[in-house]
């Protein structure tokens, strides 16, 4: 293990132990360092302390950091649509029907497998061997933009922006029915479904979730919308639209199942992604065109008369 010893200065005292350590390790996340404290790999003045311990001037803080596990997920030469790339990060336009990262029973043909090949293994390790580089995710059947970190410093800074809700994320989607308001905000907490554990739902004790909706076009029985995320909960757009009785077209899980268009999944595309670059410190924004399957549905609807 890597062993480091730090001495708390007068300027540094008065903060929690986990915060103090995170300021010493710019490339490690605070949650990871909290885990080290729980695993008794951190000592203060030769004694074990909890994360909430307040450090004082002169404290000796010893930290043992285990060596990173080697990535054991196989790189695969799978074509991916790279929108932007530099030494810190990659912006990918993920196709529909591609899983973002490996999971039990599915260790191949994911976006991570493709990224490991493309980036020659140079991805951040903060999220472990299964999700290297993955800062945020979109569902298998959702297409569109994802940001991927090549190193831990970039990962941490991008993750902080996600936590602060400062990243621009705009999705295009087709919902069932006619959404009457031109603009609407859905502010409803999301948590695990009380009886169907594989689903999420609007629940009283859920986590804060806010989605802003703007109508782009109306069709017979459908509404083409843009959804802007203020928060980023699991299945947020899908759950919120189902909650207001306008589930996404093609969403079998949340009530938008349709056999009319021969769809592979929900008609949902992460179209716009904007953020402050982790090292350049400037705002960058990217846009991905709608996939052909989405465009095909729109062309059909535009040729159908309104009610």
mmCIF file of C-alpha atoms in Angstrom:
data_model
loop_
_atom_site.group_PDB
_atom_site.id
_atom_site.type_symbol
_atom_site.label_atom_id
_atom_site.label_comp_id
_atom_site.label_asym_id
_atom_site.label_seq_id
_atom_site.Cartn_x
_atom_site.Cartn_y
_atom_site.Cartn_z
ATOM 1 C CA UNK A 1 0.000 0.000 0.000
ATOM 2 C CA UNK A 2 1.027 3.606 -0.526
ATOM 3 C CA UNK A 3 1.614 5.258 2.886
ATOM 4 C CA UNK A 4 1.358 9.027 3.311
ATOM 5 C CA UNK A 5 1.644 11.153 6.465
ATOM 6 C CA UNK A 6 0.237 14.690 6.667
ATOM 7 C CA UNK A 7 0.438 17.283 9.428
ATOM 8 C CA UNK A 8 -2.528 19.619 9.846
ATOM 9 C CA UNK A 9 -1.561 23.293 9.630
ATOM 10 C CA UNK A 10 -3.243 26.189 11.412
ATOM 11 C CA UNK A 11 -4.997 27.160 8.153
ATOM 12 C CA UNK A 12 -6.328 23.621 7.632
ATOM 13 C CA UNK A 13 -7.748 22.868 11.093
ATOM 14 C CA UNK A 14 -11.453 22.842 11.905
ATOM 15 C CA UNK A 15 -12.742 20.620 9.088
ATOM 16 C CA UNK A 16 -13.901 17.013 9.029
ATOM 17 C CA UNK A 17 -11.267 14.316 8.596
ATOM 18 C CA UNK A 18 -12.712 13.084 5.287
ATOM 19 C CA UNK A 19 -12.740 16.621 3.871
ATOM 20 C CA UNK A 20 -9.180 17.247 5.036
ATOM 21 C CA UNK A 21 -7.933 14.075 3.324
ATOM 22 C CA UNK A 22 -9.844 14.830 0.120
ATOM 23 C CA UNK A 23 -7.975 18.123 -0.081
ATOM 24 C CA UNK A 24 -4.695 16.205 0.048
ATOM 25 C CA UNK A 25 -5.709 13.688 -2.645
ATOM 26 C CA UNK A 26 -7.062 15.621 -5.623
ATOM 27 C CA UNK A 27 -7.349 12.433 -7.721
ATOM 28 C CA UNK A 28 -9.419 10.437 -5.204
ATOM 29 C CA UNK A 29 -13.118 10.956 -4.495
ATOM 30 C CA UNK A 30 -14.359 11.853 -1.031
ATOM 31 C CA UNK A 31 -16.585 8.748 -0.951
ATOM 32 C CA UNK A 32 -13.564 6.554 -1.685
ATOM 33 C CA UNK A 33 -11.585 8.216 1.114
ATOM 34 C CA UNK A 34 -14.526 7.752 3.494
ATOM 35 C CA UNK A 35 -14.361 4.066 2.614
ATOM 36 C CA UNK A 36 -10.658 4.014 3.552
ATOM 37 C CA UNK A 37 -11.551 5.539 6.939
ATOM 38 C CA UNK A 38 -14.233 2.874 7.533
ATOM 39 C CA UNK A 39 -11.750 0.162 6.586
ATOM 40 C CA UNK A 40 -9.375 1.508 9.282
ATOM 41 C CA UNK A 41 -6.724 2.602 6.790
ATOM 42 C CA UNK A 42 -6.578 6.133 8.210
ATOM 43 C CA UNK A 43 -5.174 7.108 11.602
ATOM 44 C CA UNK A 44 -4.941 10.409 13.442
ATOM 45 C CA UNK A 45 -2.125 10.608 15.945
ATOM 46 C CA UNK A 46 -1.783 6.807 15.696
ATOM 47 C CA UNK A 47 -5.472 6.324 16.591
ATOM 48 C CA UNK A 48 -8.491 5.389 14.497
ATOM 49 C CA UNK A 49 -11.042 8.163 14.028
ATOM 50 C CA UNK A 50 -14.334 8.477 12.136
ATOM 51 C CA UNK A 51 -14.967 10.643 9.066
ATOM 52 C CA UNK A 52 -16.676 13.312 11.183
ATOM 53 C CA UNK A 53 -13.601 13.848 13.384
ATOM 54 C CA UNK A 54 -12.575 17.541 13.311
ATOM 55 C CA UNK A 55 -8.868 17.900 12.623
ATOM 56 C CA UNK A 56 -6.722 20.218 14.768
ATOM 57 C CA UNK A 57 -3.453 22.003 14.131
ATOM 58 C CA UNK A 58 -0.543 19.602 14.599
ATOM 59 C CA UNK A 59 -2.570 16.408 14.069
ATOM 60 C CA UNK A 60 -0.610 13.665 12.333
ATOM 61 C CA UNK A 61 -2.797 12.008 9.696
ATOM 62 C CA UNK A 62 -1.598 8.704 8.269
ATOM 63 C CA UNK A 63 -3.293 7.338 5.144
ATOM 64 C CA UNK A 64 -2.805 3.920 3.551
ATOM 65 C CA UNK A 65 -4.063 3.703 -0.035
ATOM 66 C CA UNK A 66 -4.399 0.201 -1.546
ATOM 67 C CA UNK A 67 -2.922 -0.271 -5.023
ATOM 68 C CA UNK A 68 -5.564 -0.004 -7.739
ATOM 69 C CA UNK A 69 -6.898 -3.281 -9.078
ATOM 70 C CA UNK A 70 -6.040 -3.983 -12.675
ATOM 71 C CA UNK A 71 -8.944 -3.555 -15.040
ATOM 72 C CA UNK A 72 -10.168 -7.048 -15.859
ATOM 73 C CA UNK A 73 -12.791 -6.030 -18.384
ATOM 74 C CA UNK A 74 -11.761 -6.938 -21.925
ATOM 75 C CA UNK A 75 -11.127 -4.105 -24.429
ATOM 76 C CA UNK A 76 -13.099 -4.664 -27.646
ATOM 77 C CA UNK A 77 -12.716 -3.033 -31.034
ATOM 78 C CA UNK A 78 -16.318 -1.823 -31.260
ATOM 79 C CA UNK A 79 -16.994 1.279 -33.399
ATOM 80 C CA UNK A 80 -18.147 4.257 -31.316
ATOM 81 C CA UNK A 81 -19.150 7.780 -32.325
ATOM 82 C CA UNK A 82 -16.629 10.152 -30.704
ATOM 83 C CA UNK A 83 -17.945 13.733 -30.655
ATOM 84 C CA UNK A 84 -14.959 15.230 -28.806
ATOM 85 C CA UNK A 85 -11.734 13.981 -27.233
ATOM 86 C CA UNK A 86 -8.673 15.386 -25.475
ATOM 87 C CA UNK A 87 -6.203 14.176 -22.829
ATOM 88 C CA UNK A 88 -8.791 14.559 -20.044
ATOM 89 C CA UNK A 89 -12.063 13.324 -21.445
ATOM 90 C CA UNK A 90 -14.165 11.868 -24.252
ATOM 91 C CA UNK A 91 -17.681 12.807 -25.365
ATOM 92 C CA UNK A 92 -19.470 9.833 -26.924
ATOM 93 C CA UNK A 93 -22.728 9.640 -28.842
ATOM 94 C CA UNK A 94 -24.023 6.286 -27.552
ATOM 95 C CA UNK A 95 -26.331 4.316 -29.857
ATOM 96 C CA UNK A 96 -29.605 2.849 -28.691
ATOM 97 C CA UNK A 97 -29.395 -0.791 -27.557
ATOM 98 C CA UNK A 98 -25.868 -0.442 -26.128
ATOM 99 C CA UNK A 99 -25.266 -1.002 -22.409
ATOM 100 C CA UNK A 100 -22.968 1.613 -20.859
ATOM 101 C CA UNK A 101 -20.907 -0.646 -18.572
ATOM 102 C CA UNK A 102 -20.513 -4.362 -17.784
ATOM 103 C CA UNK A 103 -22.607 -6.025 -15.109
ATOM 104 C CA UNK A 104 -23.084 -9.522 -13.773
ATOM 105 C CA UNK A 105 -23.736 -11.826 -16.715
ATOM 106 C CA UNK A 106 -22.833 -9.198 -19.307
ATOM 107 C CA UNK A 107 -19.123 -8.415 -19.463
ATOM 108 C CA UNK A 108 -18.778 -7.789 -23.182
ATOM 109 C CA UNK A 109 -20.025 -5.520 -25.978
ATOM 110 C CA UNK A 110 -20.636 -2.545 -23.694
ATOM 111 C CA UNK A 111 -19.552 1.053 -24.143
ATOM 112 C CA UNK A 112 -16.830 0.493 -21.524
ATOM 113 C CA UNK A 113 -15.377 -2.403 -23.545
ATOM 114 C CA UNK A 114 -15.240 -0.116 -26.578
ATOM 115 C CA UNK A 115 -13.716 2.773 -24.594
ATOM 116 C CA UNK A 116 -11.001 0.575 -23.077
ATOM 117 C CA UNK A 117 -9.922 -0.314 -26.611
ATOM 118 C CA UNK A 118 -10.225 3.210 -27.993
ATOM 119 C CA UNK A 119 -8.455 4.885 -25.044
ATOM 120 C CA UNK A 120 -5.922 2.063 -24.604
ATOM 121 C CA UNK A 121 -7.026 1.586 -21.005
ATOM 122 C CA UNK A 122 -6.459 5.237 -20.065
ATOM 123 C CA UNK A 123 -9.667 5.830 -18.112
ATOM 124 C CA UNK A 124 -10.322 7.077 -14.587
ATOM 125 C CA UNK A 125 -10.425 4.429 -11.864
ATOM 126 C CA UNK A 126 -12.715 6.200 -9.385
ATOM 127 C CA UNK A 127 -15.735 4.022 -10.192
ATOM 128 C CA UNK A 128 -13.770 0.778 -10.099
ATOM 129 C CA UNK A 129 -12.986 -1.958 -12.582
ATOM 130 C CA UNK A 130 -16.535 -2.307 -13.906
ATOM 131 C CA UNK A 131 -17.157 1.372 -14.684
ATOM 132 C CA UNK A 132 -13.794 2.936 -15.574
ATOM 133 C CA UNK A 133 -14.212 6.484 -16.842
ATOM 134 C CA UNK A 134 -17.985 6.526 -16.464
ATOM 135 C CA UNK A 135 -19.061 9.800 -14.849
ATOM 136 C CA UNK A 136 -22.795 9.397 -15.564
ATOM 137 C CA UNK A 137 -24.997 6.932 -17.411
ATOM 138 C CA UNK A 138 -27.945 6.719 -19.735
ATOM 139 C CA UNK A 139 -30.174 3.680 -20.196
ATOM 140 C CA UNK A 140 -29.419 0.930 -22.673
ATOM 141 C CA UNK A 141 -32.370 1.943 -24.864
ATOM 142 C CA UNK A 142 -31.621 5.680 -24.669
ATOM 143 C CA UNK A 143 -29.282 7.152 -27.265
ATOM 144 C CA UNK A 144 -27.106 10.244 -27.045
ATOM 145 C CA UNK A 145 -24.292 12.086 -25.321
ATOM 146 C CA UNK A 146 -22.172 10.832 -22.447
ATOM 147 C CA UNK A 147 -19.018 12.317 -20.925
ATOM 148 C CA UNK A 148 -16.198 9.961 -20.003
ATOM 149 C CA UNK A 149 -13.161 10.832 -17.864
ATOM 150 C CA UNK A 150 -9.665 9.681 -18.786
ATOM 151 C CA UNK A 151 -8.149 10.458 -15.388
ATOM 152 C CA UNK A 152 -9.286 10.809 -11.783
ATOM 153 C CA UNK A 153 -8.791 14.571 -11.562
ATOM 154 C CA UNK A 154 -11.091 15.166 -14.550
ATOM 155 C CA UNK A 155 -13.586 12.619 -13.198
ATOM 156 C CA UNK A 156 -13.816 14.300 -9.811
ATOM 157 C CA UNK A 157 -14.300 17.778 -11.278
ATOM 158 C CA UNK A 158 -17.005 16.609 -13.696
ATOM 159 C CA UNK A 159 -18.736 14.647 -10.924
ATOM 160 C CA UNK A 160 -18.764 17.791 -8.746
ATOM 161 C CA UNK A 161 -20.621 19.646 -11.508
ATOM 162 C CA UNK A 162 -23.185 16.855 -11.678
ATOM 163 C CA UNK A 163 -23.656 17.047 -7.929
ATOM 164 C CA UNK A 164 -24.116 20.819 -8.113
ATOM 165 C CA UNK A 165 -26.658 20.439 -10.981
ATOM 166 C CA UNK A 166 -24.617 22.827 -13.122
ATOM 167 C CA UNK A 167 -24.287 20.573 -16.170
ATOM 168 C CA UNK A 168 -26.587 21.260 -19.141
ATOM 169 C CA UNK A 169 -28.492 18.125 -20.174
ATOM 170 C CA UNK A 170 -31.283 18.424 -22.710
ATOM 171 C CA UNK A 171 -33.092 15.401 -24.116
ATOM 172 C CA UNK A 172 -35.471 15.068 -27.045
ATOM 173 C CA UNK A 173 -38.331 12.620 -26.709
ATOM 174 C CA UNK A 174 -41.769 11.638 -27.991
ATOM 175 C CA UNK A 175 -44.478 11.216 -25.385
ATOM 176 C CA UNK A 176 -47.876 9.560 -25.694
ATOM 177 C CA UNK A 177 -50.887 11.863 -25.793
ATOM 178 C CA UNK A 178 -51.139 15.616 -26.131
ATOM 179 C CA UNK A 179 -49.289 17.614 -23.481
ATOM 180 C CA UNK A 180 -51.429 20.748 -23.268
ATOM 181 C CA UNK A 181 -48.937 23.152 -21.672
ATOM 182 C CA UNK A 182 -46.213 24.561 -23.923
ATOM 183 C CA UNK A 183 -43.840 24.528 -20.958
ATOM 184 C CA UNK A 184 -44.049 22.658 -17.671
ATOM 185 C CA UNK A 185 -41.908 21.712 -14.687
ATOM 186 C CA UNK A 186 -42.282 18.327 -13.023
ATOM 187 C CA UNK A 187 -41.049 18.526 -9.446
ATOM 188 C CA UNK A 188 -41.670 15.131 -7.866
ATOM 189 C CA UNK A 189 -39.337 12.962 -5.739
ATOM 190 C CA UNK A 190 -38.145 9.669 -7.219
ATOM 191 C CA UNK A 191 -37.240 6.459 -5.413
ATOM 192 C CA UNK A 192 -37.464 2.713 -5.767
ATOM 193 C CA UNK A 193 -40.962 1.435 -6.640
ATOM 194 C CA UNK A 194 -42.571 0.096 -3.436
ATOM 195 C CA UNK A 195 -43.547 -3.277 -4.919
ATOM 196 C CA UNK A 196 -41.721 -3.601 -8.268
ATOM 197 C CA UNK A 197 -38.081 -3.364 -7.231
ATOM 198 C CA UNK A 198 -36.694 -3.147 -10.773
ATOM 199 C CA UNK A 199 -38.646 0.064 -11.389
ATOM 200 C CA UNK A 200 -38.388 3.603 -10.070
ATOM 201 C CA UNK A 201 -41.416 5.692 -9.142
ATOM 202 C CA UNK A 202 -42.562 9.008 -7.719
ATOM 203 C CA UNK A 203 -42.637 8.284 -3.980
ATOM 204 C CA UNK A 204 -43.074 10.507 -0.957
ATOM 205 C CA UNK A 205 -39.698 9.671 0.606
ATOM 206 C CA UNK A 206 -37.777 9.698 -2.695
ATOM 207 C CA UNK A 207 -34.882 11.930 -3.725
ATOM 208 C CA UNK A 208 -35.546 15.407 -5.078
ATOM 209 C CA UNK A 209 -36.110 15.281 -8.860
ATOM 210 C CA UNK A 210 -36.917 18.156 -11.234
ATOM 211 C CA UNK A 211 -37.528 17.954 -14.993
ATOM 212 C CA UNK A 212 -38.374 20.920 -17.229
ATOM 213 C CA UNK A 213 -40.506 20.146 -20.295
ATOM 214 C CA UNK A 214 -40.931 22.202 -23.466
ATOM 215 C CA UNK A 215 -43.225 21.152 -26.316
ATOM 216 C CA UNK A 216 -41.537 21.215 -29.738
ATOM 217 C CA UNK A 217 -44.329 19.769 -31.928
ATOM 218 C CA UNK A 218 -47.740 18.198 -31.476
ATOM 219 C CA UNK A 219 -49.083 15.276 -33.502
ATOM 220 C CA UNK A 220 -52.153 13.080 -33.479
ATOM 221 C CA UNK A 221 -51.848 11.248 -30.172
ATOM 222 C CA UNK A 222 -48.212 12.212 -29.552
ATOM 223 C CA UNK A 223 -46.078 15.154 -28.401
ATOM 224 C CA UNK A 224 -42.490 15.840 -29.421
ATOM 225 C CA UNK A 225 -40.728 17.473 -26.472
ATOM 226 C CA UNK A 226 -37.437 18.666 -25.081
ATOM 227 C CA UNK A 227 -36.747 17.670 -21.467
ATOM 228 C CA UNK A 228 -34.106 19.522 -19.465
ATOM 229 C CA UNK A 229 -32.771 17.795 -16.376
ATOM 230 C CA UNK A 230 -32.214 19.831 -13.242
ATOM 231 C CA UNK A 231 -31.390 16.660 -11.295
ATOM 232 C CA UNK A 232 -30.233 13.275 -12.537
ATOM 233 C CA UNK A 233 -32.161 10.446 -10.904
ATOM 234 C CA UNK A 234 -32.350 6.937 -12.339
ATOM 235 C CA UNK A 235 -34.960 6.821 -15.156
ATOM 236 C CA UNK A 236 -35.949 10.402 -14.248
ATOM 237 C CA UNK A 237 -37.499 11.516 -17.538
ATOM 238 C CA UNK A 238 -39.225 8.170 -18.039
ATOM 239 C CA UNK A 239 -40.678 8.185 -14.516
ATOM 240 C CA UNK A 240 -41.757 11.841 -14.578
ATOM 241 C CA UNK A 241 -43.539 11.566 -17.924
ATOM 242 C CA UNK A 242 -45.310 8.403 -16.813
ATOM 243 C CA UNK A 243 -46.286 10.234 -13.616
ATOM 244 C CA UNK A 244 -48.083 12.976 -15.600
ATOM 245 C CA UNK A 245 -49.811 10.289 -17.737
ATOM 246 C CA UNK A 246 -47.689 10.921 -20.844
ATOM 247 C CA UNK A 247 -45.173 8.035 -20.881
ATOM 248 C CA UNK A 248 -42.460 7.888 -23.501
ATOM 249 C CA UNK A 249 -43.314 6.219 -26.767
ATOM 250 C CA UNK A 250 -41.814 2.729 -26.795
ATOM 251 C CA UNK A 251 -41.193 2.578 -23.027
ATOM 252 C CA UNK A 252 -42.430 -0.885 -22.053
ATOM 253 C CA UNK A 253 -41.461 -0.468 -18.394
ATOM 254 C CA UNK A 254 -43.321 2.779 -17.702
ATOM 255 C CA UNK A 255 -46.419 2.426 -19.848
ATOM 256 C CA UNK A 256 -45.477 3.626 -23.329
ATOM 257 C CA UNK A 257 -45.387 0.272 -25.108
ATOM 258 C CA UNK A 258 -46.290 0.487 -28.793
ATOM 259 C CA UNK A 259 -46.236 -2.003 -31.663
ATOM 260 C CA UNK A 260 -47.056 0.634 -34.279
ATOM 261 C CA UNK A 261 -43.487 1.753 -35.034
ATOM 262 C CA UNK A 262 -41.467 -1.449 -34.432
ATOM 263 C CA UNK A 263 -39.316 0.319 -31.820
ATOM 264 C CA UNK A 264 -36.306 -1.113 -30.004
ATOM 265 C CA UNK A 265 -37.022 0.934 -26.866
ATOM 266 C CA UNK A 266 -38.186 4.333 -25.651
ATOM 267 C CA UNK A 267 -37.856 7.267 -28.065
ATOM 268 C CA UNK A 268 -35.435 9.269 -25.935
ATOM 269 C CA UNK A 269 -32.199 10.926 -27.051
ATOM 270 C CA UNK A 270 -29.607 12.830 -24.965
ATOM 271 C CA UNK A 271 -29.171 15.639 -27.485
ATOM 272 C CA UNK A 272 -27.279 18.453 -25.709
ATOM 273 C CA UNK A 273 -24.517 18.233 -23.091
ATOM 274 C CA UNK A 274 -22.732 21.268 -21.649
ATOM 275 C CA UNK A 275 -20.193 21.648 -18.818
ATOM 276 C CA UNK A 276 -17.080 23.461 -17.609
ATOM 277 C CA UNK A 277 -14.037 21.616 -18.941
ATOM 278 C CA UNK A 278 -12.163 20.092 -15.959
ATOM 279 C CA UNK A 279 -8.764 21.604 -16.839
ATOM 280 C CA UNK A 280 -9.422 24.252 -19.495
ATOM 281 C CA UNK A 281 -11.967 25.885 -17.156
ATOM 282 C CA UNK A 282 -14.147 27.022 -20.081
ATOM 283 C CA UNK A 283 -17.763 26.163 -20.851
ATOM 284 C CA UNK A 284 -18.184 23.623 -23.633
ATOM 285 C CA UNK A 285 -21.436 22.417 -25.183
ATOM 286 C CA UNK A 286 -22.039 19.577 -27.616
ATOM 287 C CA UNK A 287 -25.036 18.409 -29.622
ATOM 288 C CA UNK A 288 -25.746 15.017 -31.164
ATOM 289 C CA UNK A 289 -28.161 14.591 -34.107
ATOM 290 C CA UNK A 290 -31.256 12.486 -33.623
ATOM 291 C CA UNK A 291 -30.684 8.827 -34.529
ATOM 292 C CA UNK A 292 -32.283 7.524 -37.776
ATOM 293 C CA UNK A 293 -34.960 5.550 -35.884
ATOM 294 C CA UNK A 294 -36.096 8.734 -34.081
ATOM 295 C CA UNK A 295 -36.114 10.729 -37.341
ATOM 296 C CA UNK A 296 -38.151 7.990 -39.023
ATOM 297 C CA UNK A 297 -40.884 8.246 -36.374
ATOM 298 C CA UNK A 298 -40.951 12.032 -36.698
ATOM 299 C CA UNK A 299 -41.276 11.840 -40.496
ATOM 300 C CA UNK A 300 -44.214 9.485 -40.157
ATOM 301 C CA UNK A 301 -45.943 11.729 -37.617
ATOM 302 C CA UNK A 302 -45.383 14.878 -39.667
ATOM 303 C CA UNK A 303 -47.203 13.238 -42.554
ATOM 304 C CA UNK A 304 -50.173 12.359 -40.333
ATOM 305 C CA UNK A 305 -52.923 14.981 -39.816
ATOM 306 C CA UNK A 306 -53.565 16.391 -36.349
ATOM 307 C CA UNK A 307 -56.840 15.731 -34.564
#
